[in-house]
Tab-separated table of C-alpha atoms in Angstrom:
chain	number	residue	atom	x	y	z
A	644	MET	CA	-0.122	-0.049	0.145
A	645	GLU	CA	3.013	2.318	0.873
A	646	SER	CA	4.107	2.213	-2.808
A	647	ALA	CA	0.689	2.804	-4.483
A	648	ALA	CA	0.594	6.547	-3.431
A	649	ALA	CA	-1.222	7.640	-6.604
A	650	ASP	CA	-4.025	5.444	-5.848
A	651	TRP	CA	-5.069	6.767	-2.509
A	652	LEU	CA	-8.589	7.657	-3.723
A	653	GLY	CA	-8.855	3.976	-5.245
A	654	GLN	CA	-7.763	2.470	-1.934
A	655	LEU	CA	-10.951	3.552	0.025
A	656	LYS	CA	-13.980	1.267	-0.273
A	657	TRP	CA	-16.447	3.786	-1.643
A	658	ASP	CA	-20.202	2.485	-1.480
A	659	VAL	CA	-22.561	1.785	-4.234
A	660	GLN	CA	-23.281	5.553	-4.624
A	661	GLY	CA	-19.613	6.344	-4.586
A	662	LEU	CA	-19.545	7.761	-1.228
A	663	LEU	CA	-18.060	7.530	2.278
A	664	PRO	CA	-19.162	8.896	5.486
A	665	ALA	CA	-16.731	11.677	6.832
A	666	VAL	CA	-16.694	12.648	10.388
A	667	ALA	CA	-15.401	16.208	11.114
A	668	GLN	CA	-13.540	16.736	14.451
A	669	ASP	CA	-12.447	20.007	16.025
A	670	ALA	CA	-8.727	19.502	16.060
A	671	ALA	CA	-8.116	21.505	19.121
A	672	THR	CA	-10.998	20.614	21.345
A	673	GLY	CA	-11.635	16.910	20.038
A	674	GLU	CA	-15.221	17.812	19.705
A	675	VAL	CA	-17.212	15.906	16.967
A	676	LEU	CA	-18.729	18.546	14.740
A	677	MET	CA	-20.586	16.729	12.147
A	678	LEU	CA	-20.955	13.773	9.895
A	679	ALA	CA	-21.115	14.360	6.143
A	680	TRP	CA	-20.526	12.501	2.945
A	681	MET	CA	-17.687	12.573	0.464
A	682	ASN	CA	-17.291	11.299	-3.144
A	683	ARG	CA	-14.036	11.102	-4.673
A	684	GLU	CA	-14.117	14.517	-6.130
A	685	ALA	CA	-15.123	15.978	-2.629
A	686	LEU	CA	-12.237	14.291	-1.042
A	687	ARG	CA	-9.629	15.358	-3.803
A	688	LEU	CA	-10.693	18.944	-3.601
A	689	THR	CA	-10.546	18.768	0.146
A	690	VAL	CA	-6.838	17.711	-0.071
A	691	GLU	CA	-6.152	20.149	-2.804
A	692	SER	CA	-7.618	23.139	-1.094
A	693	GLY	CA	-7.000	22.315	2.670
A	694	GLU	CA	-10.681	23.076	3.121
A	695	ALA	CA	-13.418	20.499	3.664
A	696	VAL	CA	-15.495	19.825	0.675
A	697	TYR	CA	-18.375	17.446	0.882
A	698	TRP	CA	-20.964	15.887	-1.238
A	699	SER	CA	-24.495	17.003	-0.522
A	700	ARG	CA	-26.941	14.160	-0.615
A	701	SER	CA	-30.031	16.416	-0.480
A	702	ARG	CA	-28.719	18.886	-3.056
A	703	ARG	CA	-26.983	16.094	-5.134
A	704	ARG	CA	-23.937	18.521	-5.711
A	705	LEU	CA	-20.442	19.248	-4.188
A	706	TRP	CA	-20.635	21.418	-1.149
A	707	ARG	CA	-17.526	23.587	-0.285
A	708	LYS	CA	-18.469	23.584	3.486
A	709	GLY	CA	-18.852	27.363	4.618
A	710	GLU	CA	-19.634	28.468	0.929
A	711	GLN	CA	-22.655	30.183	2.202
A	712	SER	CA	-22.256	30.560	6.009
A	713	GLY	CA	-18.608	31.182	5.892
A	714	HIS	CA	-18.119	28.523	8.343
A	715	VAL	CA	-15.244	26.866	6.486
A	716	GLN	CA	-13.388	23.988	7.770
A	717	ARG	CA	-9.438	24.187	7.555
A	718	VAL	CA	-8.321	20.409	7.262
A	719	HIS	CA	-5.402	19.614	9.430
A	720	GLU	CA	-5.423	15.908	8.843
A	721	ILE	CA	-7.471	13.177	7.221
A	722	ARG	CA	-7.756	9.787	8.486
A	723	ALA	CA	-9.007	6.419	7.204
A	724	ASP	CA	-10.516	3.652	9.071
A	725	CYS	CA	-9.202	0.096	9.303
A	726	ASP	CA	-11.906	-1.045	6.599
A	727	SER	CA	-11.223	2.005	4.407
A	728	ASP	CA	-14.913	2.780	4.483
A	729	ALA	CA	-15.053	5.927	6.745
A	730	LEU	CA	-13.003	9.014	7.030
A	731	LEU	CA	-12.161	11.418	10.105
A	732	LEU	CA	-10.905	14.885	9.325
A	733	ARG	CA	-9.404	16.991	12.003
A	734	VAL	CA	-10.352	20.517	11.296
A	735	THR	CA	-10.487	24.177	12.616
A	736	GLN	CA	-13.907	25.334	12.426
A	737	HIS	CA	-13.979	28.770	11.295
A	738	GLY	CA	-16.401	31.016	13.297
A	739	GLY	CA	-16.980	28.268	15.719
A	740	ILE	CA	-20.047	26.947	14.296
A	741	ALA	CA	-20.321	23.760	12.277
A	742	CYS	CA	-24.150	23.246	12.191
A	743	HIS	CA	-26.522	25.189	9.875
A	744	THR	CA	-28.903	25.423	12.900
A	745	GLY	CA	-26.088	27.817	14.550
A	746	HIS	CA	-24.773	25.043	16.779
A	747	ALA	CA	-21.234	24.552	17.308
A	748	SER	CA	-21.747	20.944	16.582
A	749	CYS	CA	-24.570	19.096	14.800
A	750	PHE	CA	-24.850	16.853	17.684
A	751	PHE	CA	-26.615	18.893	20.035
A	752	ARG	CA	-29.282	16.596	20.916
A	753	ARG	CA	-29.062	13.842	23.496
A	754	LEU	CA	-31.230	10.979	24.080
A	755	ASP	CA	-32.650	11.656	27.596
A	756	ALA	CA	-35.269	8.998	28.992
A	757	GLY	CA	-36.804	8.385	25.663
A	758	THR	CA	-36.588	11.890	24.248
A	759	TRP	CA	-34.133	13.883	21.848
A	760	ARG	CA	-33.389	16.768	23.993
A	761	GLU	CA	-31.497	19.955	22.822
A	762	VAL	CA	-28.511	19.999	25.305
A	763	GLU	CA	-26.397	22.681	23.637
A	764	PRO	CA	-27.166	26.237	22.795
A	765	ALA	CA	-27.324	27.738	19.370
A	766	LEU	CA	-24.578	30.337	19.228
A	767	LYS	CA	-26.142	31.983	16.374
A	768	ASN	CA	-29.453	32.574	14.605
A	769	PRO	CA	-29.700	30.741	11.311
A	770	ALA	CA	-31.234	33.824	9.837
A	771	ASP	CA	-28.095	35.794	10.598
A	772	ILE	CA	-25.788	33.131	9.334
A	773	TYR	CA	-27.504	32.665	5.769
A	774	LYS	CA	-28.531	36.225	4.997
B	764	MET	CA	-40.667	16.400	19.671
B	765	GLU	CA	-40.401	16.694	23.376
B	766	SER	CA	-43.816	15.097	23.974
B	767	ALA	CA	-43.564	12.084	21.478
B	768	ALA	CA	-41.096	10.283	23.756
B	769	ALA	CA	-42.030	6.868	22.900
B	770	ASP	CA	-41.196	7.473	19.361
B	771	TRP	CA	-37.575	8.460	19.770
B	772	LEU	CA	-36.677	5.629	17.293
B	773	GLY	CA	-39.139	6.630	14.777
B	774	GLN	CA	-37.847	10.169	14.865
B	775	LEU	CA	-34.393	9.117	13.372
B	776	LYS	CA	-34.207	9.089	9.623
B	777	TRP	CA	-33.036	5.619	9.077
B	778	ASP	CA	-31.699	5.159	5.320
B	779	VAL	CA	-33.341	2.657	2.967
B	780	GLN	CA	-31.643	-0.245	4.487
B	781	GLY	CA	-32.793	0.867	7.821
B	782	LEU	CA	-29.450	1.880	8.895
B	783	LEU	CA	-27.802	5.122	10.562
B	784	PRO	CA	-23.844	5.612	10.872
B	785	ALA	CA	-22.847	5.927	14.518
B	786	VAL	CA	-19.628	7.337	15.590
B	787	ALA	CA	-18.022	6.136	18.874
B	788	GLN	CA	-16.121	8.752	20.738
B	789	ASP	CA	-14.114	7.871	23.956
B	790	ALA	CA	-15.967	10.014	26.590
B	791	ALA	CA	-12.820	10.688	28.414
B	792	THR	CA	-10.264	11.635	25.928
B	793	GLY	CA	-12.569	12.822	23.168
B	794	GLU	CA	-10.636	10.335	20.695
B	795	VAL	CA	-12.837	9.184	17.860
B	796	LEU	CA	-12.693	5.322	18.004
B	797	MET	CA	-14.769	4.172	15.261
B	798	LEU	CA	-17.682	4.449	12.852
B	799	ALA	CA	-20.253	1.678	12.773
B	800	TRP	CA	-23.873	1.130	11.678
B	801	MET	CA	-26.955	0.800	13.612
B	802	ASN	CA	-30.415	-0.476	12.765
B	803	ARG	CA	-33.315	0.280	15.032
B	804	GLU	CA	-32.829	-3.009	17.123
B	805	ALA	CA	-29.096	-2.119	17.608
B	806	LEU	CA	-29.811	1.132	18.991
B	807	ARG	CA	-32.642	0.092	21.070
B	808	LEU	CA	-30.489	-2.876	22.649
B	809	THR	CA	-27.896	-0.301	23.092
B	810	VAL	CA	-30.066	1.744	25.187
B	811	GLU	CA	-31.465	-1.177	26.961
B	812	SER	CA	-28.101	-2.621	27.916
B	813	GLY	CA	-25.963	0.363	28.344
B	814	GLU	CA	-23.354	-1.294	25.941
B	815	ALA	CA	-22.813	-0.595	22.319
B	816	VAL	CA	-24.644	-2.854	19.966
B	817	TYR	CA	-24.073	-2.458	16.240
B	818	TRP	CA	-25.311	-3.804	12.902
B	819	SER	CA	-22.636	-5.615	11.116
B	820	ARG	CA	-23.241	-5.107	7.471
B	821	SER	CA	-20.561	-7.640	6.392
B	822	ARG	CA	-22.106	-10.262	8.639
B	823	ARG	CA	-25.564	-9.153	8.492
B	824	ARG	CA	-26.277	-9.686	11.941
B	825	LEU	CA	-26.410	-7.726	15.191
B	826	TRP	CA	-22.977	-7.256	16.714
B	827	ARG	CA	-22.764	-6.744	20.353
B	828	LYS	CA	-19.329	-4.621	20.369
B	829	GLY	CA	-16.808	-6.706	22.209
B	830	GLU	CA	-18.821	-9.960	22.102
B	831	GLN	CA	-15.537	-11.869	20.933
B	832	SER	CA	-12.930	-9.605	21.830
B	833	GLY	CA	-14.230	-8.343	25.143
B	834	HIS	CA	-13.758	-4.888	24.092
B	835	VAL	CA	-17.231	-3.869	25.230
B	836	GLN	CA	-18.211	-0.150	25.087
B	837	ARG	CA	-20.034	1.198	27.992
B	838	VAL	CA	-22.345	4.137	26.574
B	839	HIS	CA	-22.554	7.173	28.722
B	840	GLU	CA	-24.646	9.309	26.107
B	841	ILE	CA	-26.088	8.912	22.721
B	842	ARG	CA	-26.482	12.018	20.497
B	843	ALA	CA	-28.281	12.557	17.276
B	844	ASP	CA	-27.443	15.148	14.773
B	845	CYS	CA	-29.405	18.166	13.410
B	846	ASP	CA	-30.782	16.077	10.292
B	847	SER	CA	-31.540	12.927	12.627
B	848	ASP	CA	-29.562	10.761	10.267
B	849	ALA	CA	-26.359	10.143	12.363
B	850	LEU	CA	-25.598	9.131	15.746
B	851	LEU	CA	-22.718	9.763	18.123
B	852	LEU	CA	-21.995	7.589	21.267
B	853	ARG	CA	-19.825	8.837	24.183
B	854	VAL	CA	-18.369	5.442	25.421
B	855	THR	CA	-15.698	4.089	27.892
B	856	GLN	CA	-13.763	1.575	25.774
B	857	HIS	CA	-13.163	-1.520	27.668
B	858	GLY	CA	-9.426	-2.752	27.380
B	859	GLY	CA	-8.652	0.645	25.654
B	860	ILE	CA	-8.902	-1.023	22.103
B	861	ALA	CA	-11.886	-0.376	19.696
B	862	CYS	CA	-10.422	-1.840	16.537
B	863	HIS	CA	-10.235	-5.496	15.529
B	864	THR	CA	-6.639	-4.823	14.397
B	865	GLY	CA	-5.673	-4.104	18.064
B	866	HIS	CA	-5.556	-0.322	17.577
B	867	ALA	CA	-6.957	2.022	20.223
B	868	SER	CA	-9.091	3.652	17.344
B	869	CYS	CA	-9.974	2.445	13.866
B	870	PHE	CA	-8.756	5.831	12.382
B	871	PHE	CA	-5.014	4.911	12.635
B	872	ARG	CA	-4.124	5.717	9.154
B	873	ARG	CA	-3.254	9.350	8.046
B	874	LEU	CA	-3.146	10.641	4.523
B	875	ASP	CA	0.332	11.671	4.095
B	876	ALA	CA	1.703	12.995	0.751
B	877	GLY	CA	-0.703	10.692	-1.039
B	878	THR	CA	-0.294	7.644	1.088
B	879	TRP	CA	-2.445	6.128	3.815
B	880	ARG	CA	0.171	5.741	6.451
B	881	GLU	CA	-0.355	3.968	9.651
B	882	VAL	CA	0.429	6.646	12.403
B	883	GLU	CA	-0.605	4.883	15.750
B	884	PRO	CA	0.752	1.762	16.994
B	885	ALA	CA	-1.170	-1.538	17.407
B	886	LEU	CA	-1.562	-2.177	21.061
B	887	LYS	CA	-2.329	-5.884	21.051
B	888	ASN	CA	-1.754	-8.555	18.414
B	889	PRO	CA	-5.303	-9.499	16.898
B	890	ALA	CA	-4.289	-13.009	17.415
B	891	ASP	CA	-4.232	-12.471	21.200
B	892	ILE	CA	-7.596	-10.600	20.940
B	893	TYR	CA	-9.680	-13.353	19.108
B	894	LYS	CA	-8.071	-16.646	20.572
């Protein structure tokens, strides 16, 4: 594997839709910020630009994280898991907000006695993010 | 949402295969340990038992994490993301090894100048884990 450097994209086990789940983690705090999806082009562009590019499954297009919100993710390192079918990005989250809801992390709801309860505050009103 | 407590499983957006990606994070250190998959039953059993149960896509069956290795994950909290289509588990990793390769985390390879390079040591020989 070490010698097939050029094929680093091909060494990943893309799913039938050509996607992999990618977890973004704050490089400084360790907070898990979000889980999104990448196709080959998104990952290639991420490496090339040093900023996270995902594949939006809902919009069916490449999504430069922060393109509208300004909440860009600078990528410090990219890891692959043992099965080569999941990615972990260590990032600096510009603006301190990863979520389109204005929360620092997308994982702001906790299962609490059978209820998904919001346990983290929104830091900004989405209307003020996407104006 | 707060009132429909009984439907906390139904409030998640399971994919066409009835699965969701679940990220396990060490509750103490913040290290991202692995990404696996859950179906409704896996998540229900996880909540019921307090230990992570996943759905093995390769073996097509429920997989009580640690059932063979002893590397059980005690679950402290479960979070859902903004879109209700990804889960985050904060866990205590029994034995300090999440990966079947003997690494603490499954994300032990880093993209390094076009090569996936192993940057974390295996803590144990898999042959000694699965004996």
